[in-house]
mmCIF file of C-alpha atoms in Angstrom:
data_model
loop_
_atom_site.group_PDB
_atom_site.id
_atom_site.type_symbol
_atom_site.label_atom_id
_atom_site.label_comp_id
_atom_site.label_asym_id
_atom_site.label_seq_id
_atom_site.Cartn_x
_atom_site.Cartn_y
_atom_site.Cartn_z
ATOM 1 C CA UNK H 1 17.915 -28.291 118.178
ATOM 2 C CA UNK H 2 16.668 -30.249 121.367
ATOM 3 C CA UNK H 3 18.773 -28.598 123.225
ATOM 4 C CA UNK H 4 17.646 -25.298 122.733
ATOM 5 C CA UNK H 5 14.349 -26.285 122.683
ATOM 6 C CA UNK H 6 15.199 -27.930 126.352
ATOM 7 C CA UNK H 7 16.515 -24.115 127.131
ATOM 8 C CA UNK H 8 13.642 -22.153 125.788
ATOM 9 C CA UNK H 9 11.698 -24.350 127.977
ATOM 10 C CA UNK H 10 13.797 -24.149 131.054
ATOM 11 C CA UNK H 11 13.536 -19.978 130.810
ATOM 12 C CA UNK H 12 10.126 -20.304 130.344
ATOM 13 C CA UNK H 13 10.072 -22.471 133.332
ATOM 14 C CA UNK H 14 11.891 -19.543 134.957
ATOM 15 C CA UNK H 15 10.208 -16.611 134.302
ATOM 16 C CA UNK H 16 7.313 -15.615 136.340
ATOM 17 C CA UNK H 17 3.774 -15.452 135.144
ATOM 18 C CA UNK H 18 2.612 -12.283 134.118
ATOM 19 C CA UNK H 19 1.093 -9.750 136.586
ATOM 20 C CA UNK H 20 -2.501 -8.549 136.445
ATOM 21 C CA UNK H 21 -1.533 -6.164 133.703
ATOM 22 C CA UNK H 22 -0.219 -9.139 131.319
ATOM 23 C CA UNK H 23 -3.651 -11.385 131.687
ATOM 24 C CA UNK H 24 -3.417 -11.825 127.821
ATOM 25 C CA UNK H 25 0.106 -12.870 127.807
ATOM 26 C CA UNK H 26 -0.566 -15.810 130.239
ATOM 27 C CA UNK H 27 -3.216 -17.064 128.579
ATOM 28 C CA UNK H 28 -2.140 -16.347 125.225
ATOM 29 C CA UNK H 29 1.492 -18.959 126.309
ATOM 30 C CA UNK H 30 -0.764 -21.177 128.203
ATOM 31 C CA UNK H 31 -2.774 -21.835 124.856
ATOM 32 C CA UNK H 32 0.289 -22.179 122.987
ATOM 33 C CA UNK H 33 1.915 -24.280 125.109
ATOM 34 C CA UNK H 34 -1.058 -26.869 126.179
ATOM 35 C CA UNK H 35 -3.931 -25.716 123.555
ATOM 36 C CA UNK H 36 -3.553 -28.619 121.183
ATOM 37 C CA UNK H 37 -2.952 -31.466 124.241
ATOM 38 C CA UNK H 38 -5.951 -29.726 126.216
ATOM 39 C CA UNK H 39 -8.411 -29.557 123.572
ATOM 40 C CA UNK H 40 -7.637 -33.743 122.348
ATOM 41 C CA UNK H 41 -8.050 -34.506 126.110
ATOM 42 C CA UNK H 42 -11.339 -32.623 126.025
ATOM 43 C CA UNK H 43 -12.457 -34.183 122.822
ATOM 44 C CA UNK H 44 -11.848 -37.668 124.214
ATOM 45 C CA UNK H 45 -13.772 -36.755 127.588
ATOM 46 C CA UNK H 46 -16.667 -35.263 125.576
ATOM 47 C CA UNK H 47 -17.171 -37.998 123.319
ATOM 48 C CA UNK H 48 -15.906 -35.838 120.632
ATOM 49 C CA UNK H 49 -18.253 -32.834 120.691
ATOM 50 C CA UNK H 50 -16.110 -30.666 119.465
ATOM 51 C CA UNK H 51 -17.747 -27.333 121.020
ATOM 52 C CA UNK H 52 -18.248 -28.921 124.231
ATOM 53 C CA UNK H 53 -14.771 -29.573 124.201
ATOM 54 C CA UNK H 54 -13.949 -25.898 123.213
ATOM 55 C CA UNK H 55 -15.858 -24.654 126.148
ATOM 56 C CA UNK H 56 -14.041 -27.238 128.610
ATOM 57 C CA UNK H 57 -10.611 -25.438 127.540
ATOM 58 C CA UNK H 58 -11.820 -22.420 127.619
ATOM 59 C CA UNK H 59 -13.349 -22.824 130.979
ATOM 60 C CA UNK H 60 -9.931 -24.571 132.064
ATOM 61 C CA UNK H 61 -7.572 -21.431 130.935
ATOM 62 C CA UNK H 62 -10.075 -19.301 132.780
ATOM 63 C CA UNK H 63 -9.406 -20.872 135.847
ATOM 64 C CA UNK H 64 -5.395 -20.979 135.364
ATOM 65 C CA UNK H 65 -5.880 -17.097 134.870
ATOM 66 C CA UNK H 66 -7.914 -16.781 138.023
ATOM 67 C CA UNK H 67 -4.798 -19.310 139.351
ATOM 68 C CA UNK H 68 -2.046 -18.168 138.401
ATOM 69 C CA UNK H 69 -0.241 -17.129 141.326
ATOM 70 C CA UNK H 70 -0.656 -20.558 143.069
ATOM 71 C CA UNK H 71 0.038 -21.883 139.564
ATOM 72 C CA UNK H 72 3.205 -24.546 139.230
ATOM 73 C CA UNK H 73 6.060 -23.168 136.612
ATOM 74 C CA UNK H 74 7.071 -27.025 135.745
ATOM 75 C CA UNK H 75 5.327 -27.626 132.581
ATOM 76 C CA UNK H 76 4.425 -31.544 133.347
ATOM 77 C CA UNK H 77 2.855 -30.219 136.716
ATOM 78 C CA UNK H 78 1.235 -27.606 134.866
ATOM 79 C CA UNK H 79 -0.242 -30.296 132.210
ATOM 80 C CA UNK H 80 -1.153 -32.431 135.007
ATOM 81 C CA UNK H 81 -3.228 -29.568 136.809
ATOM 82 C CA UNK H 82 -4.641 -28.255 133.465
ATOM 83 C CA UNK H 83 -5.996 -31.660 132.316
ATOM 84 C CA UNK H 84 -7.245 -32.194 135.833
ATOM 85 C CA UNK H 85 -9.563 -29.149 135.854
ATOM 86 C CA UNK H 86 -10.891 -30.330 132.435
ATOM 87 C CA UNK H 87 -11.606 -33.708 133.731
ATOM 88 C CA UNK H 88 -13.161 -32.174 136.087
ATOM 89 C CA UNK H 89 -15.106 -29.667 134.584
ATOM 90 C CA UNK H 90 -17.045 -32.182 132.264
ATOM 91 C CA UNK H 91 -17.766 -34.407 134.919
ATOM 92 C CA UNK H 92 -19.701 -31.365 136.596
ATOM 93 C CA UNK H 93 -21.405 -30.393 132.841
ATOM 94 C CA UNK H 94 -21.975 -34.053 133.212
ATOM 95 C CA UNK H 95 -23.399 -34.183 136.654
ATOM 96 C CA UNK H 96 -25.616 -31.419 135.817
ATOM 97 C CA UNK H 97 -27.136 -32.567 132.483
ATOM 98 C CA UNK H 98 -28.131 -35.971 134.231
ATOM 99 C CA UNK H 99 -29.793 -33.944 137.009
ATOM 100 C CA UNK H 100 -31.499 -31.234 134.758
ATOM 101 C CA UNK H 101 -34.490 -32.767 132.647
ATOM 102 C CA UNK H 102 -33.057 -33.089 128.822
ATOM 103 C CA UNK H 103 -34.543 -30.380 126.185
ATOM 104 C CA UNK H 104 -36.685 -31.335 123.689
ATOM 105 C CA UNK H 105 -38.328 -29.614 120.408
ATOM 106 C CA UNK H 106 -41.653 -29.905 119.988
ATOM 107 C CA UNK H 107 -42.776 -31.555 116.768
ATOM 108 C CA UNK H 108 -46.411 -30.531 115.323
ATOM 109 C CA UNK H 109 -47.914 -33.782 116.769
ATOM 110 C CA UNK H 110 -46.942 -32.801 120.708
ATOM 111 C CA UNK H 111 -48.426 -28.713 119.800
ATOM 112 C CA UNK H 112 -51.841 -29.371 119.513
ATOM 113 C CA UNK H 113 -53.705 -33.374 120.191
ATOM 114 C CA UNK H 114 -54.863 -34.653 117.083
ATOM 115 C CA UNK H 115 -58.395 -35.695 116.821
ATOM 116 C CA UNK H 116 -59.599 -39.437 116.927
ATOM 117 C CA UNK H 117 -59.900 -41.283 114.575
ATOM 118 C CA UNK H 118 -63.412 -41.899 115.632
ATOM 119 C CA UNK H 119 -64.185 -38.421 116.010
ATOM 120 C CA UNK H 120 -63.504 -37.590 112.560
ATOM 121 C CA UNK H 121 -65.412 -40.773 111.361
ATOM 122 C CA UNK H 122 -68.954 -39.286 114.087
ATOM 123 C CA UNK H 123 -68.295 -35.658 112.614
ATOM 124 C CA UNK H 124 -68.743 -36.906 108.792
ATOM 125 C CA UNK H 125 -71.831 -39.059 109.661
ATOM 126 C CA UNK H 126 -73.607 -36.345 110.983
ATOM 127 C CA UNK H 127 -72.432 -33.648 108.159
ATOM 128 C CA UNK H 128 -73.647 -36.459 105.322
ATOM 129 C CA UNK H 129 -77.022 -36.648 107.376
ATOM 130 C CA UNK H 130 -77.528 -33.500 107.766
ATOM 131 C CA UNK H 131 -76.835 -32.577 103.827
ATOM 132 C CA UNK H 132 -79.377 -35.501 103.212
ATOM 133 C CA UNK H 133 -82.266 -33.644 104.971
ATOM 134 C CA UNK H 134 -81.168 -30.843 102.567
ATOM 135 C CA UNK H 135 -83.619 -30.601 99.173
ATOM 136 C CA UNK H 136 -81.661 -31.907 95.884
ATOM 137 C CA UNK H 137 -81.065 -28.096 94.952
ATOM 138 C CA UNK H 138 -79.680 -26.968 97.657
ATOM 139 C CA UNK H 139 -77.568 -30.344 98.356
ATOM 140 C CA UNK H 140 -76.086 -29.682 94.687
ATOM 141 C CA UNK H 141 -75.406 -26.452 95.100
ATOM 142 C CA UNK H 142 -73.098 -26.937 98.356
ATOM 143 C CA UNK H 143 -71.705 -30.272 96.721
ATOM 144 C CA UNK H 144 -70.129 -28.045 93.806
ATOM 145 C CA UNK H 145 -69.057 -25.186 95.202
ATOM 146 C CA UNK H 146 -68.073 -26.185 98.871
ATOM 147 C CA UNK H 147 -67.281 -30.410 98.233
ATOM 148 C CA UNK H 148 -65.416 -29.750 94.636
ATOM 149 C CA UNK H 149 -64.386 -26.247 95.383
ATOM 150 C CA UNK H 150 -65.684 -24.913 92.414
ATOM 151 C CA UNK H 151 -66.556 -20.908 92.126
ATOM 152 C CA UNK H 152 -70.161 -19.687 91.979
ATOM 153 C CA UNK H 153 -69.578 -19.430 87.727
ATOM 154 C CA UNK H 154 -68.526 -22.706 87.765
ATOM 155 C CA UNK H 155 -71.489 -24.572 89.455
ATOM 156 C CA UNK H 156 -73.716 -22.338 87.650
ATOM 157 C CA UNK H 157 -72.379 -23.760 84.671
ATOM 158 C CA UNK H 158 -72.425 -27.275 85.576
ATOM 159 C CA UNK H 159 -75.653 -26.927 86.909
ATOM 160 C CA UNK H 160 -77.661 -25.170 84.114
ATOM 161 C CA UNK H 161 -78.345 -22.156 86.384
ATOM 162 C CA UNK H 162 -77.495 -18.772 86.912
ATOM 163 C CA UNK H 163 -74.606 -17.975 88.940
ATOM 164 C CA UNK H 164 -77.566 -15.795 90.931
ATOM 165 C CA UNK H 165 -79.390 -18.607 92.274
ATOM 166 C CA UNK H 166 -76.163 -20.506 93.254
ATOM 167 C CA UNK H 167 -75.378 -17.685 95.465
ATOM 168 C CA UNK H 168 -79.458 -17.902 96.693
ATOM 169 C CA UNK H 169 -78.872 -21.887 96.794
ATOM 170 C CA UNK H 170 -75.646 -22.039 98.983
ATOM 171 C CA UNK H 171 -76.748 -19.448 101.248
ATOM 172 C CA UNK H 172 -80.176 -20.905 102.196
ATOM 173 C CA UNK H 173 -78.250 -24.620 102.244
ATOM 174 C CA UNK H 174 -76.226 -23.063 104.539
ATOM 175 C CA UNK H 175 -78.624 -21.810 106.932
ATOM 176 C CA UNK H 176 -80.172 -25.270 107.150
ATOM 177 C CA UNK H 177 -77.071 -27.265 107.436
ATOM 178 C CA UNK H 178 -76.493 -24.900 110.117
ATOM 179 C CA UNK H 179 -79.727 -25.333 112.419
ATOM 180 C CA UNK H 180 -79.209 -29.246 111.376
ATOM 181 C CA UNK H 181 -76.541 -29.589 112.708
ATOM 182 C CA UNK H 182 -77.239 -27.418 115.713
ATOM 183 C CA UNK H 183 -80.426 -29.839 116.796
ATOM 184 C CA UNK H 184 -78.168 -32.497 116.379
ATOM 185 C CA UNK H 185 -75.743 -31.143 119.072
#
């Protein structure tokens, strides 16, 4: 058995490499030949990114097709020169990656700056005095349907009112909050 296997490999060793016409067949014994070899050398140079490594053998049988007339026909020569180009080709992906700023997603907090603290705490102060300088009616009126989010019907009822002057309430509280808030810049 080893011995054929030694002459199967020998008339490999042999034969030529395929012309132009027969790109698929090169690559096709090159992958069968040095596929599994190429791809755990690529694994260990990638740090075991497996698609990395995919594209570094890929890449590498590329450039034996491009090669293959100055290619050796001695298959630990052939290794040798395979495994070299690999080597090769990640330290350039490497070299590249270190010189190219890394990628990053941005998360919700780097989209838009959020707001102080401090700003929030000035905004509310001046909201809560401004709805103080509003009369108790119309401070009611926006405290249950805009503060407890309750519909016109509803603050009517809570109030004892008709769901008409809720509407009249919160639309006049509205217009002061407004120009209250306006003279206080």
């Amino acid at each position: 058995m080893a011995r054929h296997r030694r002459t199967q490999q020998q008339t490999q060793r042999d034969q030529p490499w395929p012309d132009t016409g027969l790109e698929d067949e090169l690559i096709r014994r090159l992958y069968q030949e040095f596929g599994s070899a190429l791809l755990g050398h690529a694994m260990r140079l990638t740090g075991s990114d497996r698609q990395w490594a995919e594209d570094i053998v890929q890449e590498t049988l590329v450039r034996a097709w491009r090669n293959a007339e100055k290619l050796e026909r001695d298959p630990v020569l052939l290794r040798s020169w395979l495994f070299t180009v690999a080597r090769r080709l990640v330290i350039d992906d490497r070299r590249k990656r270190s010189v190219r700023p890394q990628e990053s997603e941005l998360t919700p907090s780097d989209e838009a700056p959020s707001r102080d603290e401090a700003d929030r705490t000035l905004a509310a102060i001046v909201v809560a005095e401004a709805l103080n300088g509003l009369t108790e009616e119309h401070r009611e009126a926006i405290l249950e349907t805009y503060l407890r989010d309750r519909t016109v019907g509803e603050a009517a009822a809570v109030l004892g009112v008709p769901p008409g002057t809720v509407k009249s309430r919160v639309y006049y509280a509205l217009r002061a909050l407004r120009r209250a808030l306006q003279d206080r810049g």
